[in-house]
Tab-separated table of N, CA, C and O in Angstrom:
chain	number	residue	atom	x	y	z
A	1	UNK	N	-38.731	37.925	97.839
A	1	UNK	CA	-40.124	37.574	97.908
A	1	UNK	C	-40.709	37.825	96.284
A	1	UNK	O	-40.325	38.631	95.602
A	2	UNK	N	-41.273	36.770	96.087
A	2	UNK	CA	-41.644	36.415	94.612
A	2	UNK	C	-43.003	37.077	94.528
A	2	UNK	O	-43.959	37.259	95.371
A	3	UNK	N	-42.995	37.965	93.438
A	3	UNK	CA	-44.381	38.689	92.937
A	3	UNK	C	-44.901	38.197	91.533
A	3	UNK	O	-44.167	37.988	90.911
A	4	UNK	N	-46.241	38.014	91.742
A	4	UNK	CA	-46.840	37.518	90.201
A	4	UNK	C	-47.897	38.616	90.102
A	4	UNK	O	-48.607	39.062	90.889
A	5	UNK	N	-47.915	38.988	88.790
A	5	UNK	CA	-48.903	40.014	88.187
A	5	UNK	C	-49.353	39.147	86.976
A	5	UNK	O	-49.006	39.043	86.011
A	6	UNK	N	-50.889	39.008	87.044
A	6	UNK	CA	-51.584	38.425	85.974
A	6	UNK	C	-52.179	39.617	84.922
A	6	UNK	O	-52.293	40.609	85.713
A	7	UNK	N	-52.301	39.365	83.629
A	7	UNK	CA	-52.727	40.179	82.845
A	7	UNK	C	-53.635	39.468	81.547
A	7	UNK	O	-53.157	38.071	81.496
A	8	UNK	N	-54.491	40.097	81.025
A	8	UNK	CA	-55.002	39.351	79.768
A	8	UNK	C	-56.382	38.876	80.005
A	8	UNK	O	-57.073	38.455	78.884
A	9	UNK	N	-57.137	38.952	80.996
A	9	UNK	CA	-58.361	38.731	81.217
A	9	UNK	C	-59.357	39.504	80.513
A	9	UNK	O	-59.106	40.566	79.874
A	10	UNK	N	-60.409	39.021	80.576
A	10	UNK	CA	-61.698	39.870	79.699
A	10	UNK	C	-63.025	39.250	79.222
A	10	UNK	O	-63.038	38.070	79.941
A	11	UNK	N	-63.794	39.675	78.639
A	11	UNK	CA	-65.033	39.036	78.495
A	11	UNK	C	-64.907	38.638	76.918
A	11	UNK	O	-64.222	39.283	75.922
A	12	UNK	N	-65.399	37.655	76.359
A	12	UNK	CA	-65.334	36.747	75.333
A	12	UNK	C	-66.598	35.926	75.137
A	12	UNK	O	-67.236	35.248	76.047
A	13	UNK	N	-66.936	35.793	73.866
A	13	UNK	CA	-68.202	35.026	73.574
A	13	UNK	C	-67.729	33.415	73.569
A	13	UNK	O	-66.631	32.841	73.197
A	14	UNK	N	-68.851	32.650	73.801
A	14	UNK	CA	-68.513	31.160	73.681
A	14	UNK	C	-67.682	30.911	72.476
A	14	UNK	O	-68.071	31.283	71.190
A	15	UNK	N	-66.692	30.067	72.347
A	15	UNK	CA	-66.015	29.595	71.322
A	15	UNK	C	-64.481	30.607	71.028
A	15	UNK	O	-63.777	30.152	70.328
A	16	UNK	N	-64.735	31.683	71.754
A	16	UNK	CA	-63.505	32.558	71.609
A	16	UNK	C	-62.361	32.310	72.322
A	16	UNK	O	-62.131	30.841	72.838
A	17	UNK	N	-61.239	32.953	72.230
A	17	UNK	CA	-60.077	32.727	72.720
A	17	UNK	C	-59.536	33.925	73.527
A	17	UNK	O	-59.717	34.964	73.161
A	18	UNK	N	-58.732	33.610	74.709
A	18	UNK	CA	-57.885	34.487	75.515
A	18	UNK	C	-56.484	33.956	75.559
A	18	UNK	O	-56.536	32.858	75.746
A	19	UNK	N	-55.474	34.973	75.850
A	19	UNK	CA	-54.289	34.675	76.400
A	19	UNK	C	-53.900	35.527	77.719
A	19	UNK	O	-53.934	36.466	77.786
A	20	UNK	N	-53.874	34.496	78.809
A	20	UNK	CA	-53.475	35.302	80.154
A	20	UNK	C	-51.885	35.162	80.306
A	20	UNK	O	-51.236	34.465	79.754
A	21	UNK	N	-51.234	36.137	80.824
A	21	UNK	CA	-50.062	36.381	81.017
A	21	UNK	C	-49.829	36.675	82.617
A	21	UNK	O	-50.552	37.000	83.272
A	22	UNK	N	-48.522	36.267	83.084
A	22	UNK	CA	-48.215	36.386	84.363
A	22	UNK	C	-46.669	36.725	84.416
A	22	UNK	O	-45.875	35.801	83.820
A	23	UNK	N	-46.376	37.704	84.997
A	23	UNK	CA	-44.954	38.157	85.059
A	23	UNK	C	-44.577	37.878	86.529
A	23	UNK	O	-45.278	38.519	87.410
A	24	UNK	N	-43.225	37.321	86.500
A	24	UNK	CA	-42.926	36.971	87.991
A	24	UNK	C	-41.554	37.821	88.247
A	24	UNK	O	-40.848	38.068	87.251
A	25	UNK	N	-41.395	38.156	89.332
A	25	UNK	CA	-40.233	38.571	90.007
A	25	UNK	C	-39.678	38.259	91.326
A	25	UNK	O	-40.829	37.856	92.087
A	26	UNK	N	-38.408	38.461	91.640
A	26	UNK	CA	-38.039	38.099	93.099
A	26	UNK	C	-37.731	36.692	93.059
A	26	UNK	O	-37.571	36.254	94.092
A	27	UNK	N	-37.741	35.861	92.001
A	27	UNK	CA	-37.254	34.469	92.305
A	27	UNK	C	-36.020	34.368	92.909
A	27	UNK	O	-34.852	35.121	92.177
A	28	UNK	N	-35.494	33.393	93.748
A	28	UNK	CA	-34.308	32.982	94.168
A	28	UNK	C	-33.449	31.872	93.515
A	28	UNK	O	-32.353	31.811	93.422
A	29	UNK	N	-34.528	31.046	93.067
A	29	UNK	CA	-34.222	29.736	92.324
A	29	UNK	C	-34.386	29.735	90.844
A	29	UNK	O	-35.270	30.587	90.524
A	30	UNK	N	-33.438	29.179	89.949
A	30	UNK	CA	-33.655	29.190	88.619
A	30	UNK	C	-34.760	28.244	88.272
A	30	UNK	O	-35.403	28.506	86.917
A	31	UNK	N	-34.977	27.402	88.849
A	31	UNK	CA	-36.143	26.541	88.695
A	31	UNK	C	-37.361	26.454	89.539
A	31	UNK	O	-37.272	26.546	90.912
A	32	UNK	N	-38.624	26.612	89.057
A	32	UNK	CA	-39.833	26.419	89.984
A	32	UNK	C	-40.729	25.713	89.162
A	32	UNK	O	-40.832	25.124	88.138
A	33	UNK	N	-42.171	25.837	89.994
A	33	UNK	CA	-43.164	25.181	89.664
A	33	UNK	C	-44.007	26.467	89.297
A	33	UNK	O	-44.306	27.026	90.445
A	34	UNK	N	-44.816	26.507	88.325
A	34	UNK	CA	-45.913	27.505	88.078
A	34	UNK	C	-47.077	26.942	87.575
A	34	UNK	O	-47.098	26.086	87.093
A	35	UNK	N	-48.192	27.394	88.080
A	35	UNK	CA	-49.461	27.032	87.618
A	35	UNK	C	-50.422	28.106	87.623
A	35	UNK	O	-50.457	29.169	88.085
A	36	UNK	N	-51.658	27.838	86.878
A	36	UNK	CA	-52.724	28.633	86.827
A	36	UNK	C	-53.988	27.823	87.546
A	36	UNK	O	-54.105	26.808	87.418
A	37	UNK	N	-54.664	28.742	88.329
A	37	UNK	CA	-55.781	28.306	89.112
A	37	UNK	C	-57.055	28.849	88.680
A	37	UNK	O	-56.723	30.297	88.147
A	38	UNK	N	-58.246	28.717	88.767
A	38	UNK	CA	-59.456	29.479	88.679
A	38	UNK	C	-60.332	29.433	89.797
A	38	UNK	O	-60.538	28.186	90.522
A	39	UNK	N	-61.114	30.318	90.203
A	39	UNK	CA	-62.060	30.145	90.952
A	39	UNK	C	-63.551	30.954	90.664
A	39	UNK	O	-63.412	32.199	90.322
A	40	UNK	N	-64.527	29.916	90.588
A	40	UNK	CA	-65.484	30.857	90.087
A	40	UNK	C	-66.639	30.837	91.468
A	40	UNK	O	-66.286	30.238	92.469
A	41	UNK	N	-67.495	31.922	91.387
A	41	UNK	CA	-68.505	32.110	92.100
A	41	UNK	C	-68.894	31.276	92.946
A	41	UNK	O	-69.673	30.322	92.401
A	42	UNK	N	-68.715	30.952	94.645
A	42	UNK	CA	-69.665	29.987	95.119
A	42	UNK	C	-68.624	28.443	95.156
A	42	UNK	O	-69.041	27.550	95.535
A	43	UNK	N	-67.443	28.516	94.309
A	43	UNK	CA	-66.790	27.086	94.164
A	43	UNK	C	-65.496	27.246	94.775
A	43	UNK	O	-64.878	28.336	95.042
A	44	UNK	N	-64.820	26.353	95.003
A	44	UNK	CA	-63.462	26.181	95.396
A	44	UNK	C	-62.484	26.282	94.306
A	44	UNK	O	-62.852	26.222	92.928
A	45	UNK	N	-61.274	26.948	94.711
A	45	UNK	CA	-60.276	27.133	93.785
A	45	UNK	C	-59.879	25.887	93.154
A	45	UNK	O	-59.435	24.954	93.725
A	46	UNK	N	-59.607	25.831	91.730
A	46	UNK	CA	-59.336	24.503	91.067
A	46	UNK	C	-57.930	24.743	90.035
A	46	UNK	O	-57.954	25.958	89.657
A	47	UNK	N	-57.200	23.801	90.063
A	47	UNK	CA	-55.981	23.801	89.108
A	47	UNK	C	-56.601	23.754	87.851
A	47	UNK	O	-57.318	22.796	87.577
A	48	UNK	N	-55.865	24.447	87.148
A	48	UNK	CA	-56.114	24.154	85.648
A	48	UNK	C	-54.986	23.679	84.856
A	48	UNK	O	-55.224	22.673	83.831
A	49	UNK	N	-53.643	24.314	85.009
A	49	UNK	CA	-52.604	23.624	84.338
A	49	UNK	C	-51.336	24.153	85.073
A	49	UNK	O	-51.252	24.866	85.902
A	50	UNK	N	-50.322	23.410	84.881
A	50	UNK	CA	-49.215	23.758	85.792
A	50	UNK	C	-48.036	23.188	84.823
A	50	UNK	O	-48.055	22.261	83.949
A	51	UNK	N	-46.717	23.723	84.946
A	51	UNK	CA	-45.771	23.393	84.570
A	51	UNK	C	-44.429	23.652	85.271
A	51	UNK	O	-44.152	24.227	86.314
A	52	UNK	N	-43.439	22.508	85.070
A	52	UNK	CA	-41.940	22.526	85.801
A	52	UNK	C	-41.109	23.296	84.905
A	52	UNK	O	-41.221	22.899	83.710
A	53	UNK	N	-40.705	24.480	85.427
A	53	UNK	CA	-39.882	25.485	84.365
A	53	UNK	C	-38.532	24.805	84.110
A	53	UNK	O	-38.124	25.075	82.979
A	54	UNK	N	-38.098	23.933	84.971
A	54	UNK	CA	-36.726	23.370	84.520
A	54	UNK	C	-37.082	22.046	83.539
A	54	UNK	O	-36.017	22.176	82.525
A	55	UNK	N	-37.862	21.555	83.338
A	55	UNK	CA	-38.016	20.167	82.755
A	55	UNK	C	-38.921	20.728	81.529
A	55	UNK	O	-39.094	19.812	80.438
A	56	UNK	N	-39.916	21.591	81.633
A	56	UNK	CA	-40.796	22.086	80.833
A	56	UNK	C	-41.963	20.960	80.675
A	56	UNK	O	-42.953	21.045	79.776
A	57	UNK	N	-42.114	20.179	81.839
A	57	UNK	CA	-43.347	19.260	82.004
A	57	UNK	C	-44.485	20.194	82.257
A	57	UNK	O	-44.528	20.899	83.230
A	58	UNK	N	-45.821	19.566	81.274
A	58	UNK	CA	-46.889	20.476	81.581
A	58	UNK	C	-48.029	19.317	82.225
A	58	UNK	O	-47.859	18.233	81.756
A	59	UNK	N	-48.985	19.905	82.705
A	59	UNK	CA	-50.208	19.051	83.253
A	59	UNK	C	-51.484	19.617	83.310
A	59	UNK	O	-51.205	21.120	83.404
A	60	UNK	N	-52.736	19.406	82.715
A	60	UNK	CA	-53.820	19.964	82.579
A	60	UNK	C	-54.944	19.243	83.314
A	60	UNK	O	-55.006	17.936	83.424
A	61	UNK	N	-56.035	19.994	83.735
A	61	UNK	CA	-57.177	19.447	84.320
A	61	UNK	C	-57.712	18.780	83.296
A	61	UNK	O	-57.902	19.547	81.964
A	62	UNK	N	-58.727	17.807	83.305
A	62	UNK	CA	-59.320	17.076	82.493
A	62	UNK	C	-60.339	18.226	81.620
A	62	UNK	O	-60.461	18.086	80.301
A	63	UNK	N	-60.810	18.995	82.410
A	63	UNK	CA	-61.905	19.974	81.844
A	63	UNK	C	-61.295	20.811	80.820
A	63	UNK	O	-62.102	21.474	79.991
A	64	UNK	N	-60.099	21.187	80.656
A	64	UNK	CA	-59.473	22.057	79.686
A	64	UNK	C	-58.246	21.500	78.744
A	64	UNK	O	-57.997	21.900	77.966
A	65	UNK	N	-58.243	20.111	78.884
A	65	UNK	CA	-57.164	19.369	77.907
A	65	UNK	C	-57.700	19.791	76.432
A	65	UNK	O	-58.639	19.353	76.190
A	66	UNK	N	-56.704	19.901	75.820
A	66	UNK	CA	-57.067	20.069	74.232
A	66	UNK	C	-57.537	21.303	73.910
A	66	UNK	O	-57.647	21.918	72.643
A	67	UNK	N	-57.917	22.184	74.863
A	67	UNK	CA	-58.223	23.726	74.735
A	67	UNK	C	-57.244	24.676	75.318
A	67	UNK	O	-57.168	25.758	74.650
A	68	UNK	N	-56.759	24.358	76.409
A	68	UNK	CA	-55.874	25.295	76.868
A	68	UNK	C	-54.334	24.842	76.889
A	68	UNK	O	-53.953	23.775	76.703
A	69	UNK	N	-53.474	25.776	77.033
A	69	UNK	CA	-52.057	25.481	76.733
A	69	UNK	C	-51.150	26.441	77.628
A	69	UNK	O	-51.282	27.721	77.504
A	70	UNK	N	-50.467	25.975	78.590
A	70	UNK	CA	-49.652	26.715	79.276
A	70	UNK	C	-47.967	26.531	78.886
A	70	UNK	O	-47.628	25.636	78.115
A	71	UNK	N	-47.544	27.798	79.133
A	71	UNK	CA	-46.131	28.016	78.496
A	71	UNK	C	-45.335	28.800	79.122
A	71	UNK	O	-45.914	29.658	79.774
A	72	UNK	N	-44.349	28.858	79.022
A	72	UNK	CA	-43.341	29.799	79.881
A	72	UNK	C	-42.519	30.686	78.751
A	72	UNK	O	-42.309	30.189	77.482
A	73	UNK	N	-42.190	31.757	79.055
A	73	UNK	CA	-41.289	32.893	78.273
A	73	UNK	C	-39.807	32.263	78.324
A	73	UNK	O	-39.466	31.473	79.085
A	74	UNK	N	-39.294	32.924	77.205
A	74	UNK	CA	-37.742	32.629	77.356
A	74	UNK	C	-36.838	32.984	78.457
A	74	UNK	O	-36.067	32.124	78.902
A	75	UNK	N	-37.329	33.889	79.311
A	75	UNK	CA	-36.525	34.114	80.667
A	75	UNK	C	-37.172	33.353	81.727
A	75	UNK	O	-36.469	33.246	82.462
A	76	UNK	N	-38.103	32.556	81.458
A	76	UNK	CA	-38.930	31.689	82.612
A	76	UNK	C	-39.568	32.513	83.524
A	76	UNK	O	-39.885	31.994	84.510
A	77	UNK	N	-39.671	33.760	83.609
A	77	UNK	CA	-39.983	34.670	84.596
A	77	UNK	C	-41.491	35.147	83.907
A	77	UNK	O	-42.061	35.884	84.667
A	78	UNK	N	-41.816	34.575	82.790
A	78	UNK	CA	-43.349	34.749	82.508
A	78	UNK	C	-43.861	33.386	82.113
A	78	UNK	O	-43.409	32.577	81.598
A	79	UNK	N	-45.030	33.624	82.408
A	79	UNK	CA	-46.272	32.340	82.236
A	79	UNK	C	-47.179	32.839	81.513
A	79	UNK	O	-47.793	33.925	81.663
A	80	UNK	N	-47.876	31.767	80.709
A	80	UNK	CA	-49.052	32.078	79.748
A	80	UNK	C	-49.824	31.135	79.791
A	80	UNK	O	-49.480	30.002	80.097
A	81	UNK	N	-51.012	31.540	79.496
A	81	UNK	CA	-52.136	30.382	79.480
A	81	UNK	C	-52.846	30.977	78.119
A	81	UNK	O	-53.781	31.725	78.104
A	82	UNK	N	-52.726	30.043	76.930
A	82	UNK	CA	-53.645	30.508	75.949
A	82	UNK	C	-54.959	29.268	76.055
A	82	UNK	O	-54.862	28.180	76.368
A	83	UNK	N	-55.970	30.025	75.925
A	83	UNK	CA	-57.322	29.328	76.129
A	83	UNK	C	-58.151	29.542	74.997
A	83	UNK	O	-58.435	30.718	74.367
A	84	UNK	N	-58.490	28.274	74.374
A	84	UNK	CA	-59.012	28.285	73.048
A	84	UNK	C	-60.577	27.462	73.363
A	84	UNK	O	-60.655	27.005	74.356
A	85	UNK	N	-61.469	27.632	72.369
A	85	UNK	CA	-62.704	27.264	72.577
A	85	UNK	C	-63.340	27.332	73.831
A	85	UNK	O	-63.918	26.488	74.605
A	86	UNK	N	-63.496	28.450	74.272
A	86	UNK	CA	-63.773	28.971	75.642
A	86	UNK	C	-65.153	28.650	75.837
A	86	UNK	O	-66.283	28.810	74.837
A	87	UNK	N	-65.735	28.093	77.126
A	87	UNK	CA	-67.017	27.773	77.153
A	87	UNK	C	-67.518	28.709	78.686
A	87	UNK	O	-66.661	29.011	79.376
A	88	UNK	N	-69.033	28.744	78.668
A	88	UNK	CA	-69.361	29.630	79.847
A	88	UNK	C	-68.920	28.920	81.230
A	88	UNK	O	-68.427	29.844	82.245
A	89	UNK	N	-68.835	27.856	81.210
A	89	UNK	CA	-68.254	27.235	82.613
A	89	UNK	C	-66.678	27.532	82.734
A	89	UNK	O	-66.096	27.268	83.889
A	90	UNK	N	-65.865	28.169	81.926
A	90	UNK	CA	-64.581	28.426	81.988
A	90	UNK	C	-64.461	29.875	82.955
A	90	UNK	O	-63.686	30.324	83.306
A	91	UNK	N	-65.726	30.564	82.820
A	91	UNK	CA	-65.785	31.917	83.560
A	91	UNK	C	-65.574	31.723	85.311
A	91	UNK	O	-65.912	30.855	85.965
A	92	UNK	N	-64.394	32.535	85.479
A	92	UNK	CA	-63.681	32.447	86.700
A	92	UNK	C	-63.033	33.607	86.817
A	92	UNK	O	-62.756	34.227	85.924
A	93	UNK	N	-62.290	33.890	88.084
A	93	UNK	CA	-61.284	34.737	88.358
A	93	UNK	C	-59.905	33.684	88.176
A	93	UNK	O	-59.766	32.544	88.859
A	94	UNK	N	-59.013	33.796	87.139
A	94	UNK	CA	-57.698	33.171	87.167
A	94	UNK	C	-56.410	33.589	87.814
A	94	UNK	O	-56.287	34.895	87.737
A	95	UNK	N	-55.789	32.669	88.684
A	95	UNK	CA	-54.616	32.836	89.237
A	95	UNK	C	-53.468	32.320	88.846
A	95	UNK	O	-53.749	31.314	88.410
A	96	UNK	N	-52.433	33.031	88.912
A	96	UNK	CA	-51.028	32.330	88.790
A	96	UNK	C	-50.526	32.117	89.924
A	96	UNK	O	-50.597	32.964	90.826
A	97	UNK	N	-49.725	31.102	89.830
A	97	UNK	CA	-49.257	30.596	91.347
A	97	UNK	C	-47.908	30.055	91.157
A	97	UNK	O	-47.499	29.673	89.911
A	98	UNK	N	-47.120	30.211	92.213
A	98	UNK	CA	-45.563	29.603	91.876
A	98	UNK	C	-45.086	28.986	93.428
A	98	UNK	O	-45.551	29.306	94.474
A	99	UNK	N	-43.995	28.215	93.056
A	99	UNK	CA	-43.427	27.579	94.321
A	99	UNK	C	-41.988	27.225	93.619
A	99	UNK	O	-41.703	26.717	92.693
A	100	UNK	N	-41.083	27.684	94.495
A	100	UNK	CA	-39.662	27.832	94.367
A	100	UNK	C	-39.002	26.647	94.302
A	100	UNK	O	-39.512	25.676	95.322
A	101	UNK	N	-38.155	26.281	93.724
A	101	UNK	CA	-37.364	24.808	93.763
A	101	UNK	C	-37.479	23.899	92.611
A	101	UNK	O	-38.272	24.361	91.755
A	102	UNK	N	-36.602	23.093	92.735
A	102	UNK	CA	-36.477	21.876	91.672
A	102	UNK	C	-37.360	20.936	92.054
A	102	UNK	O	-37.038	20.237	93.285
A	103	UNK	N	-38.294	20.168	91.460
A	103	UNK	CA	-39.177	19.194	91.816
A	103	UNK	C	-39.293	18.035	90.780
A	103	UNK	O	-39.231	18.549	89.571
A	104	UNK	N	-39.517	17.001	90.928
A	104	UNK	CA	-39.784	16.192	90.085
A	104	UNK	C	-41.066	16.338	89.419
A	104	UNK	O	-41.108	15.952	88.293
A	105	UNK	N	-41.920	16.552	90.151
A	105	UNK	CA	-43.432	16.924	89.871
A	105	UNK	C	-43.859	18.030	90.533
A	105	UNK	O	-43.403	18.190	91.648
A	106	UNK	N	-44.731	18.798	89.892
A	106	UNK	CA	-45.553	20.107	90.385
A	106	UNK	C	-46.679	19.595	91.168
A	106	UNK	O	-47.581	18.722	90.345
A	107	UNK	N	-47.137	20.172	92.405
A	107	UNK	CA	-48.340	19.772	92.693
A	107	UNK	C	-49.505	20.371	91.998
A	107	UNK	O	-49.530	21.358	91.396
A	108	UNK	N	-50.590	19.612	92.474
A	108	UNK	CA	-52.098	19.899	91.712
A	108	UNK	C	-52.968	20.900	92.605
A	108	UNK	O	-54.012	21.230	91.943
A	109	UNK	N	-52.585	20.930	93.681
A	109	UNK	CA	-53.698	21.547	94.795
A	109	UNK	C	-53.059	22.929	95.003
A	109	UNK	O	-51.965	23.263	94.979
A	110	UNK	N	-54.030	23.785	95.325
A	110	UNK	CA	-53.723	25.219	95.613
A	110	UNK	C	-52.542	25.378	96.724
A	110	UNK	O	-52.054	26.224	97.032
A	111	UNK	N	-52.970	24.503	97.863
A	111	UNK	CA	-52.040	24.595	98.999
A	111	UNK	C	-50.607	24.219	98.747
A	111	UNK	O	-49.756	24.557	99.722
A	112	UNK	N	-50.164	23.568	97.770
A	112	UNK	CA	-48.903	23.399	97.345
A	112	UNK	C	-48.105	24.542	97.003
A	112	UNK	O	-46.852	24.359	97.232
A	113	UNK	N	-48.754	25.728	96.717
A	113	UNK	CA	-48.009	26.702	95.940
A	113	UNK	C	-47.745	27.802	97.127
A	113	UNK	O	-48.820	28.105	98.000
A	114	UNK	N	-46.777	28.581	96.890
A	114	UNK	CA	-46.570	29.585	98.112
A	114	UNK	C	-46.675	30.954	97.524
A	114	UNK	O	-47.057	31.791	98.484
A	115	UNK	N	-46.762	31.325	96.326
A	115	UNK	CA	-46.783	32.564	95.980
A	115	UNK	C	-48.066	32.680	94.984
A	115	UNK	O	-48.330	31.914	94.049
A	116	UNK	N	-48.901	33.974	94.934
A	116	UNK	CA	-50.103	33.795	94.181
A	116	UNK	C	-50.242	35.532	93.574
A	116	UNK	O	-49.740	36.410	94.195
A	117	UNK	N	-50.748	35.734	92.283
A	117	UNK	CA	-51.134	36.782	91.792
A	117	UNK	C	-52.585	37.106	92.661
A	117	UNK	O	-53.047	36.550	93.250
A	118	UNK	N	-52.782	38.476	91.945
A	118	UNK	CA	-54.173	39.192	92.668
A	118	UNK	C	-55.156	38.422	91.692
A	118	UNK	O	-56.405	38.824	92.227
A	119	UNK	N	-55.054	37.599	90.654
A	119	UNK	CA	-56.231	37.376	89.630
A	119	UNK	C	-56.542	38.041	88.733
A	119	UNK	O	-56.505	39.414	88.785
A	120	UNK	N	-57.104	37.669	87.617
A	120	UNK	CA	-57.743	38.381	86.512
A	120	UNK	C	-59.029	37.637	86.247
A	120	UNK	O	-59.129	36.489	85.996
A	121	UNK	N	-59.840	38.276	85.938
A	121	UNK	CA	-61.421	37.854	85.769
A	121	UNK	C	-61.550	37.602	84.107
A	121	UNK	O	-61.028	38.304	82.990
A	122	UNK	N	-62.005	36.304	83.962
A	122	UNK	CA	-62.300	35.796	82.416
A	122	UNK	C	-63.779	35.639	82.459
A	122	UNK	O	-64.263	34.808	83.329
A	123	UNK	N	-64.516	36.124	81.774
A	123	UNK	CA	-65.993	35.847	81.377
A	123	UNK	C	-66.530	35.404	80.008
A	123	UNK	O	-65.863	36.142	79.089
A	124	UNK	N	-66.975	34.415	80.155
A	124	UNK	CA	-67.309	33.640	78.682
A	124	UNK	C	-69.155	33.569	78.719
A	124	UNK	O	-69.654	33.126	79.480
A	125	UNK	N	-69.602	34.779	77.902
A	125	UNK	CA	-70.972	34.601	77.767
A	125	UNK	C	-71.363	35.266	76.461
A	125	UNK	O	-70.699	35.971	75.761
């Protein structure tokens, strides 16, 4: 059973930066898709960024392109999200998600992912 644990959330002023971390355990396969999603109060969960851990290919939501960067650790069991130039509209609970296996492309919807972390709050104000 895959387990994901996020950390690194907090409060920051507009224009500030944060780095989120996600530690994964229990993988059966060496290749996976991992992603960051966020959910603000009263809104649907939306994809922020995703990465194919086998090929290192990344993708971002238009709203965060050029400001956020997703990366994986050397062991590929750690996932990071570097967030720069934060805006109040980035305020949300951020979730780490994963789906095991080798894929040519990783899905961008929450329903595509099988495993989820508990979430970490990011507040920009």
